[in-house]
mmCIF file of C-alpha atoms and ligand atoms in Angstrom:
data_model
loop_
_atom_site.group_PDB
_atom_site.id
_atom_site.type_symbol
_atom_site.label_atom_id
_atom_site.label_comp_id
_atom_site.label_asym_id
_atom_site.label_seq_id
_atom_site.Cartn_x
_atom_site.Cartn_y
_atom_site.Cartn_z
ATOM 1 C CA UNK A 1 9.037 -8.690 31.140
ATOM 2 C CA UNK A 2 9.820 -4.883 32.098
ATOM 3 C CA UNK A 3 11.524 -4.448 28.648
ATOM 4 C CA UNK A 4 8.884 -6.183 26.707
ATOM 5 C CA UNK A 5 6.450 -3.620 28.252
ATOM 6 C CA UNK A 6 8.805 -0.821 27.520
ATOM 7 C CA UNK A 7 9.050 -1.616 24.037
ATOM 8 C CA UNK A 8 5.134 -1.900 23.804
ATOM 9 C CA UNK A 9 4.698 1.359 25.196
ATOM 10 C CA UNK A 10 7.340 2.935 23.132
ATOM 11 C CA UNK A 11 5.844 1.699 19.632
ATOM 12 C CA UNK A 12 2.440 3.339 20.843
ATOM 13 C CA UNK A 13 4.760 6.995 21.054
ATOM 14 C CA UNK A 14 6.144 6.120 17.918
ATOM 15 C CA UNK A 15 3.153 5.295 15.864
ATOM 16 C CA UNK A 16 0.468 7.271 17.554
ATOM 17 C CA UNK A 17 0.672 11.005 17.069
ATOM 18 C CA UNK A 18 -1.853 11.479 19.606
ATOM 19 C CA UNK A 19 0.244 9.827 22.200
ATOM 20 C CA UNK A 20 2.047 12.514 24.543
ATOM 21 C CA UNK A 21 3.746 10.596 27.103
ATOM 22 C CA UNK A 22 4.370 7.030 28.732
ATOM 23 C CA UNK A 23 1.756 8.137 31.544
ATOM 24 C CA UNK A 24 -0.698 8.538 29.141
ATOM 25 C CA UNK A 25 -0.085 5.331 27.216
ATOM 26 C CA UNK A 26 0.024 3.241 30.394
ATOM 27 C CA UNK A 27 -3.311 4.725 31.481
ATOM 28 C CA UNK A 28 -5.438 5.620 28.230
ATOM 29 C CA UNK A 29 -4.457 2.957 25.819
ATOM 30 C CA UNK A 30 -6.633 -0.020 25.549
ATOM 31 C CA UNK A 31 -4.449 -1.400 23.066
ATOM 32 C CA UNK A 32 -1.527 -1.865 25.586
ATOM 33 C CA UNK A 33 -3.632 -3.142 28.025
ATOM 34 C CA UNK A 34 -5.167 -5.738 25.604
ATOM 35 C CA UNK A 35 -1.884 -7.030 24.250
ATOM 36 C CA UNK A 36 -0.504 -7.269 28.002
ATOM 37 C CA UNK A 37 -3.507 -9.279 29.137
ATOM 38 C CA UNK A 38 -3.041 -11.620 26.155
ATOM 39 C CA UNK A 39 0.133 -12.796 27.382
ATOM 40 C CA UNK A 40 -0.860 -14.540 30.465
ATOM 41 C CA UNK A 41 -4.343 -15.794 28.373
ATOM 42 C CA UNK A 42 -1.830 -17.486 25.844
ATOM 43 C CA UNK A 43 0.251 -19.202 28.532
ATOM 44 C CA UNK A 44 -2.783 -20.853 29.992
ATOM 45 C CA UNK A 45 -4.132 -21.715 26.583
ATOM 46 C CA UNK A 46 -0.931 -23.018 25.623
ATOM 47 C CA UNK A 47 -0.035 -24.930 28.900
ATOM 48 C CA UNK A 48 -3.421 -26.581 29.180
ATOM 49 C CA UNK A 49 -5.420 -23.961 31.034
ATOM 50 C CA UNK A 50 -8.062 -23.404 28.456
ATOM 51 C CA UNK A 51 -11.104 -22.173 30.393
ATOM 52 C CA UNK A 52 -8.611 -19.380 32.186
ATOM 53 C CA UNK A 53 -7.210 -18.459 29.014
ATOM 54 C CA UNK A 54 -10.843 -17.899 27.550
ATOM 55 C CA UNK A 55 -11.727 -16.352 30.687
ATOM 56 C CA UNK A 56 -8.748 -13.772 31.029
ATOM 57 C CA UNK A 57 -9.467 -13.056 27.256
ATOM 58 C CA UNK A 58 -13.229 -12.615 28.267
ATOM 59 C CA UNK A 59 -12.032 -9.960 30.724
ATOM 60 C CA UNK A 60 -9.974 -8.413 28.451
ATOM 61 C CA UNK A 61 -12.405 -7.769 25.852
ATOM 62 C CA UNK A 62 -14.837 -6.518 28.495
ATOM 63 C CA UNK A 63 -12.615 -3.753 29.457
ATOM 64 C CA UNK A 64 -10.703 -3.262 26.354
ATOM 65 C CA UNK A 65 -13.224 -3.824 23.473
ATOM 66 C CA UNK A 66 -10.483 -6.181 21.776
ATOM 67 C CA UNK A 67 -11.324 -9.458 21.476
ATOM 68 C CA UNK A 68 -8.178 -11.921 21.289
ATOM 69 C CA UNK A 69 -8.726 -15.419 21.503
ATOM 70 C CA UNK A 70 -5.890 -16.859 23.905
ATOM 71 C CA UNK A 71 -4.580 -19.298 21.066
ATOM 72 C CA UNK A 72 -4.091 -16.173 18.585
ATOM 73 C CA UNK A 73 0.052 -15.459 18.434
ATOM 74 C CA UNK A 74 1.126 -11.986 18.582
ATOM 75 C CA UNK A 75 4.557 -10.724 17.954
ATOM 76 C CA UNK A 76 6.659 -7.978 19.123
ATOM 77 C CA UNK A 77 5.638 -3.808 19.023
ATOM 78 C CA UNK A 78 2.350 -5.109 17.730
ATOM 79 C CA UNK A 79 -0.384 -2.185 18.216
ATOM 80 C CA UNK A 80 -3.915 -1.684 18.258
ATOM 81 C CA UNK A 81 -4.761 1.846 17.834
ATOM 82 C CA UNK A 82 -8.351 2.901 19.271
ATOM 83 C CA UNK A 83 -8.999 -0.808 19.543
ATOM 84 C CA UNK A 84 -12.679 -0.838 19.932
ATOM 85 C CA UNK A 85 -14.549 -3.921 17.950
ATOM 86 C CA UNK A 86 -11.893 -6.151 16.622
ATOM 87 C CA UNK A 87 -11.426 -9.636 16.670
ATOM 88 C CA UNK A 88 -8.705 -11.800 16.518
ATOM 89 C CA UNK A 89 -9.467 -15.339 15.771
ATOM 90 C CA UNK A 90 -8.080 -18.590 17.281
ATOM 91 C CA UNK A 91 -5.630 -19.340 14.654
ATOM 92 C CA UNK A 92 -4.528 -15.972 13.646
ATOM 93 C CA UNK A 93 -0.641 -14.881 13.839
ATOM 94 C CA UNK A 94 0.300 -11.249 13.721
ATOM 95 C CA UNK A 95 3.956 -10.391 13.314
ATOM 96 C CA UNK A 96 6.178 -7.973 14.812
ATOM 97 C CA UNK A 97 5.371 -4.237 14.190
ATOM 98 C CA UNK A 98 1.872 -4.537 13.081
ATOM 99 C CA UNK A 99 -0.729 -2.035 13.616
ATOM 100 C CA UNK A 100 -4.219 -2.515 13.600
ATOM 101 C CA UNK A 101 -6.875 -0.321 13.892
ATOM 102 C CA UNK A 102 -10.548 -0.137 15.378
ATOM 103 C CA UNK A 103 -13.033 -2.410 13.759
ATOM 104 C CA UNK A 104 -10.711 -4.962 12.380
ATOM 105 C CA UNK A 105 -11.644 -8.475 12.422
ATOM 106 C CA UNK A 106 -9.006 -11.186 11.556
ATOM 107 C CA UNK A 107 -11.642 -13.961 10.954
ATOM 108 C CA UNK A 108 -12.179 -17.517 9.475
ATOM 109 C CA UNK A 109 -14.346 -18.759 6.865
ATOM 110 C CA UNK A 110 -14.199 -22.322 7.708
ATOM 111 C CA UNK A 111 -15.837 -24.270 10.514
ATOM 112 C CA UNK A 112 -13.290 -26.949 10.838
ATOM 113 C CA UNK A 113 -11.678 -27.086 14.274
ATOM 114 C CA UNK A 114 -7.951 -27.761 14.388
ATOM 115 C CA UNK A 115 -7.332 -26.379 10.903
ATOM 116 C CA UNK A 116 -5.703 -22.914 10.169
ATOM 117 C CA UNK A 117 -8.943 -20.755 9.687
ATOM 118 C CA UNK A 118 -7.529 -17.095 10.307
ATOM 119 C CA UNK A 119 -4.971 -15.354 8.444
ATOM 120 C CA UNK A 120 -1.168 -14.874 9.203
ATOM 121 C CA UNK A 121 -0.186 -10.907 9.056
ATOM 122 C CA UNK A 122 3.740 -10.661 8.453
ATOM 123 C CA UNK A 123 5.993 -8.009 9.735
ATOM 124 C CA UNK A 124 5.132 -4.145 9.917
ATOM 125 C CA UNK A 125 1.284 -4.879 8.165
ATOM 126 C CA UNK A 126 -0.990 -1.993 8.733
ATOM 127 C CA UNK A 127 -4.494 -2.927 9.086
ATOM 128 C CA UNK A 128 -6.763 -0.068 8.428
ATOM 129 C CA UNK A 129 -10.016 0.930 10.513
ATOM 130 C CA UNK A 130 -13.026 -1.231 9.820
ATOM 131 C CA UNK A 131 -11.039 -4.007 7.545
ATOM 132 C CA UNK A 132 -11.768 -7.806 7.502
ATOM 133 C CA UNK A 133 -9.080 -10.084 6.715
ATOM 134 C CA UNK A 134 -11.128 -13.564 6.171
ATOM 135 C CA UNK A 135 -9.464 -17.086 5.999
ATOM 136 C CA UNK A 136 -5.760 -18.865 6.852
ATOM 137 C CA UNK A 137 -3.668 -17.088 4.087
ATOM 138 C CA UNK A 138 -0.616 -14.893 4.498
ATOM 139 C CA UNK A 139 -0.438 -11.143 4.323
ATOM 140 C CA UNK A 140 3.206 -10.434 3.537
ATOM 141 C CA UNK A 141 5.519 -7.833 5.544
ATOM 142 C CA UNK A 142 4.556 -4.245 5.099
ATOM 143 C CA UNK A 143 1.695 -4.890 3.305
ATOM 144 C CA UNK A 144 -1.244 -2.291 3.939
ATOM 145 C CA UNK A 145 -5.078 -3.129 3.941
ATOM 146 C CA UNK A 146 -6.959 -0.228 3.185
ATOM 147 C CA UNK A 147 -10.309 0.870 5.514
ATOM 148 C CA UNK A 148 -13.259 -1.307 4.989
ATOM 149 C CA UNK A 149 -11.330 -3.455 2.683
ATOM 150 C CA UNK A 150 -12.524 -7.192 2.825
ATOM 151 C CA UNK A 151 -9.466 -9.173 2.157
ATOM 152 C CA UNK A 152 -10.048 -12.931 1.193
ATOM 153 C CA UNK A 153 -7.085 -13.585 -0.880
ATOM 154 C CA UNK A 154 -3.246 -13.434 0.181
ATOM 155 C CA UNK A 155 -1.448 -10.065 -0.035
ATOM 156 C CA UNK A 156 2.259 -9.844 -1.426
ATOM 157 C CA UNK A 157 4.690 -8.244 0.901
ATOM 158 C CA UNK A 158 4.757 -4.434 0.306
ATOM 159 C CA UNK A 159 1.653 -4.210 -1.542
ATOM 160 C CA UNK A 160 -1.536 -2.470 -0.355
ATOM 161 C CA UNK A 161 -5.133 -3.798 -0.794
ATOM 162 C CA UNK A 162 -8.186 -1.937 -0.965
ATOM 163 C CA UNK A 163 -12.085 -2.098 -1.623
ATOM 164 C CA UNK A 164 -14.515 -5.332 -1.324
ATOM 165 C CA UNK A 165 -13.526 -7.912 -2.390
ATOM 166 C CA UNK A 166 -10.073 -6.302 -1.924
ATOM 167 C CA UNK A 167 -7.884 -5.515 -4.927
ATOM 168 C CA UNK A 168 -4.069 -4.720 -5.035
ATOM 169 C CA UNK A 169 -3.336 -1.348 -5.825
ATOM 170 C CA UNK A 170 -0.379 -0.540 -8.481
ATOM 171 C CA UNK A 171 2.567 0.119 -6.602
ATOM 172 C CA UNK A 172 3.733 4.131 -6.451
ATOM 173 C CA UNK A 173 6.692 5.195 -8.128
ATOM 174 C CA UNK A 174 7.544 7.416 -4.865
ATOM 175 C CA UNK A 175 6.436 4.513 -2.197
ATOM 176 C CA UNK A 176 10.257 3.473 -1.848
ATOM 177 C CA UNK A 177 10.966 7.271 -0.582
ATOM 178 C CA UNK A 178 9.450 5.757 2.941
ATOM 179 C CA UNK A 179 11.632 2.925 3.033
ATOM 180 C CA UNK A 180 14.727 2.524 5.503
ATOM 181 C CA UNK A 181 17.375 -0.168 5.138
ATOM 182 C CA UNK A 182 15.555 -1.938 8.040
ATOM 183 C CA UNK A 183 12.410 -2.113 5.631
ATOM 184 C CA UNK A 184 9.422 0.108 5.091
ATOM 185 C CA UNK A 185 8.934 3.029 7.796
ATOM 186 C CA UNK A 186 5.837 2.954 9.851
ATOM 187 C CA UNK A 187 3.305 5.812 8.611
ATOM 188 C CA UNK A 188 0.570 6.584 10.786
ATOM 189 C CA UNK A 189 -2.866 5.563 9.083
ATOM 190 C CA UNK A 190 -1.036 4.132 6.070
ATOM 191 C CA UNK A 191 -0.459 7.249 4.518
ATOM 192 C CA UNK A 192 3.122 7.784 3.056
ATOM 193 C CA UNK A 193 4.894 11.198 2.268
ATOM 194 C CA UNK A 194 3.377 11.749 -1.057
ATOM 195 C CA UNK A 195 -0.182 11.369 0.501
ATOM 196 C CA UNK A 196 0.261 13.658 3.147
ATOM 197 C CA UNK A 197 -1.562 17.080 2.793
ATOM 198 C CA UNK A 198 0.604 19.209 4.800
ATOM 199 C CA UNK A 199 3.754 17.805 3.016
ATOM 200 C CA UNK A 200 2.042 18.192 -0.272
ATOM 201 C CA UNK A 201 1.518 21.868 1.108
ATOM 202 C CA UNK A 202 5.023 22.125 1.820
ATOM 203 C CA UNK A 203 6.062 20.903 -1.199
ATOM 204 C CA UNK A 204 3.924 23.621 -3.292
ATOM 205 C CA UNK A 205 5.137 26.273 -1.186
ATOM 206 C CA UNK A 206 9.075 25.223 -1.801
ATOM 207 C CA UNK A 207 8.431 24.995 -5.617
ATOM 208 C CA UNK A 208 6.718 28.493 -5.758
ATOM 209 C CA UNK A 209 9.548 29.995 -3.269
ATOM 210 C CA UNK A 210 12.096 28.620 -5.844
ATOM 211 C CA UNK A 211 10.358 29.771 -8.689
ATOM 212 C CA UNK A 212 10.049 33.181 -7.517
ATOM 213 C CA UNK A 213 13.483 33.497 -6.787
ATOM 214 C CA UNK A 214 13.977 32.738 -10.406
ATOM 215 C CA UNK A 215 11.980 35.598 -11.277
ATOM 216 C CA UNK A 216 13.541 37.927 -9.010
ATOM 217 C CA UNK A 217 17.158 37.258 -10.424
ATOM 218 C CA UNK A 218 15.726 37.559 -13.709
ATOM 219 C CA UNK A 219 14.356 41.304 -12.827
ATOM 220 C CA UNK A 220 17.637 42.049 -11.272
ATOM 221 C CA UNK A 221 19.295 41.280 -13.913
ATOM 222 C CA UNK A 222 16.903 43.376 -16.123
ATOM 223 C CA UNK A 223 17.450 46.271 -13.882
ATOM 224 C CA UNK A 224 21.254 46.310 -14.025
ATOM 225 C CA UNK A 225 21.011 45.948 -17.956
ATOM 226 C CA UNK A 226 18.998 48.791 -18.096
ATOM 227 C CA UNK A 227 20.761 50.821 -15.354
ATOM 228 C CA UNK A 228 23.852 50.341 -17.896
ATOM 229 C CA UNK A 229 22.015 51.746 -20.635
ATOM 230 C CA UNK A 230 20.890 54.830 -18.945
ATOM 231 C CA UNK A 231 21.890 58.201 -19.830
ATOM 232 C CA UNK A 232 25.106 58.930 -17.764
ATOM 233 C CA UNK A 233 25.181 59.888 -14.550
ATOM 234 C CA UNK A 234 21.187 59.741 -14.322
ATOM 235 C CA UNK A 235 20.245 56.367 -12.860
ATOM 236 C CA UNK A 236 21.613 53.502 -10.831
ATOM 237 C CA UNK A 237 19.942 50.549 -10.173
ATOM 238 C CA UNK A 238 18.490 51.428 -6.921
ATOM 239 C CA UNK A 239 16.959 54.590 -8.037
ATOM 240 C CA UNK A 240 16.030 53.861 -11.509
ATOM 241 C CA UNK A 241 12.387 53.077 -11.151
ATOM 242 C CA UNK A 242 12.154 56.289 -8.925
ATOM 243 C CA UNK A 243 13.447 58.553 -11.499
ATOM 244 C CA UNK A 244 11.521 57.062 -14.186
ATOM 245 C CA UNK A 245 14.173 55.519 -16.242
ATOM 246 C CA UNK A 246 12.112 52.479 -17.111
ATOM 247 C CA UNK A 247 9.604 52.900 -19.846
ATOM 248 C CA UNK A 248 6.473 50.574 -19.776
ATOM 249 C CA UNK A 249 7.084 47.357 -21.316
ATOM 250 C CA UNK A 250 10.888 47.708 -21.786
ATOM 251 C CA UNK A 251 11.606 45.640 -18.547
ATOM 252 C CA UNK A 252 9.479 42.807 -19.388
ATOM 253 C CA UNK A 253 11.122 42.514 -22.781
ATOM 254 C CA UNK A 254 14.221 42.343 -21.173
ATOM 255 C CA UNK A 255 12.855 39.405 -18.775
ATOM 256 C CA UNK A 256 11.452 37.665 -21.802
ATOM 257 C CA UNK A 257 15.322 37.322 -23.166
HETATM 258 C C1 COA B 1 -5.146 2.056 2.169
HETATM 259 C C2 COA B 1 -4.771 3.598 2.129
HETATM 260 C C3 COA B 1 -3.213 3.504 3.161
HETATM 261 C C4 COA B 1 -4.396 3.500 0.594
HETATM 262 O O1 COA B 1 -3.758 4.989 0.628
HETATM 263 P P1 COA B 1 -3.181 5.237 -1.021
HETATM 264 O O2 COA B 1 -1.972 4.259 -1.126
HETATM 265 O O3 COA B 1 -2.533 6.475 -0.529
HETATM 266 O O4 COA B 1 -3.892 5.163 -1.786
HETATM 267 P P2 COA B 1 -4.582 6.474 -2.693
HETATM 268 O O5 COA B 1 -5.428 7.374 -1.817
HETATM 269 O O6 COA B 1 -3.525 6.909 -3.532
HETATM 270 O O7 COA B 1 -5.710 5.875 -3.544
HETATM 271 C C5 COA B 1 -5.101 4.898 -4.460
HETATM 272 C C6 COA B 1 -6.743 3.886 -4.859
HETATM 273 O O8 COA B 1 -7.021 3.217 -4.086
HETATM 274 C C7 COA B 1 -8.651 4.043 -3.665
HETATM 275 N N1 COA B 1 -8.569 3.528 -2.488
HETATM 276 C C8 COA B 1 -7.737 3.988 -1.285
HETATM 277 N N2 COA B 1 -8.262 3.495 -0.113
HETATM 278 C C9 COA B 1 -9.553 2.799 -0.298
HETATM 279 C C10 COA B 1 -10.227 2.189 0.870
HETATM 280 N N3 COA B 1 -10.054 2.238 1.987
HETATM 281 N N4 COA B 1 -11.289 1.630 -0.315
HETATM 282 C C11 COA B 1 -11.390 1.788 -1.461
HETATM 283 N N5 COA B 1 -10.728 2.383 -2.363
HETATM 284 C C12 COA B 1 -9.498 2.687 -1.664
HETATM 285 C C13 COA B 1 -8.334 5.243 -4.606
HETATM 286 O O9 COA B 1 -9.787 5.706 -4.518
HETATM 287 C C14 COA B 1 -7.869 5.270 -5.649
HETATM 288 O O10 COA B 1 -8.716 4.844 -6.608
HETATM 289 P P3 COA B 1 -8.225 4.995 -7.876
HETATM 290 O O11 COA B 1 -6.782 4.958 -8.167
HETATM 291 O O12 COA B 1 -9.122 4.027 -8.879
HETATM 292 O O13 COA B 1 -8.682 6.519 -7.979
HETATM 293 C C15 COA B 1 -5.506 4.182 2.644
HETATM 294 O O14 COA B 1 -6.428 4.158 1.739
HETATM 295 C C16 COA B 1 -6.429 3.654 4.111
HETATM 296 O O15 COA B 1 -7.178 3.049 3.800
HETATM 297 N N6 COA B 1 -5.485 4.238 5.083
HETATM 298 C C17 COA B 1 -5.863 4.077 6.594
HETATM 299 C C18 COA B 1 -6.532 5.226 7.061
HETATM 300 C C19 COA B 1 -7.329 4.765 8.573
HETATM 301 O O16 COA B 1 -7.472 3.427 8.673
HETATM 302 N N7 COA B 1 -7.019 5.607 9.370
HETATM 303 C C20 COA B 1 -7.811 5.363 10.760
HETATM 304 C C21 COA B 1 -7.299 6.552 11.700
HETATM 305 S S1 COA B 1 -8.279 6.299 13.078
#
């Protein structure tokens, strides 16, 4: 029981850049409270204590703002980030390592009791803020659902679905850079290194620094060549410019070569 709780806490520390300590997670994360309360609720539901299961789920909803039907199945390390306004239906299944943001509905479109009416999320699926996933289909492992998307059809593993109704985005060439041998690496808010503005800025700085280094090397080469051509005893590279050995335009001619 405690090892499961530890892994629930650790997955929040790993996935939420705002989470700073275990104590903060235990006391301030309704997503954790909802997952912990769902366990007795689900046990009651599957052992014939239906009303008690519903009641625990109702109390949990009141405390956390997340409504998880006691019949729903949750895997390990499921994280409801921000949590408020989430609804998880009776026949929904959420795989290991899934991340679900605020305002998400895993809902049904059929009124028939006893049928699979709600979606099944594979492992490591990210369902972004406000998305609605409606129907008894499968969202494949590692898929991402965009914020406010309305998904009404199955989503293949690793795909990104956005819009209303949701469409599958063509896969990005660099997306595999974020994958690990164990599967795709989690990225908070479904953002990859390719999209991260700080990452992009750093990439730009590194490219510009290396091009400047190249220019400096060319200039240095030019200075040495001019120094070699200068009248004997007059100029050395260090004091060449001070002594006026470089004529305007000459340096740029050499750099261009
Ligand atoms: C789904 C998501 C991960 C896609 O990110 P991405 O792969 O980087 O996608 P891009 O930004 O490259 O966009 C690709 C295309 O999808 C569109 N798109 C992206 N997200 C969209 C969304 N949520 N709804 C509609 N269209 C979307 C873009 O406009 C773009 O369309 P275009 O090709 O016609 O120009 C991202 O949009 C998202 O929703 N992240 C979750 C953020 C979130 O919920 N944060 C909560 C923090 S509390």
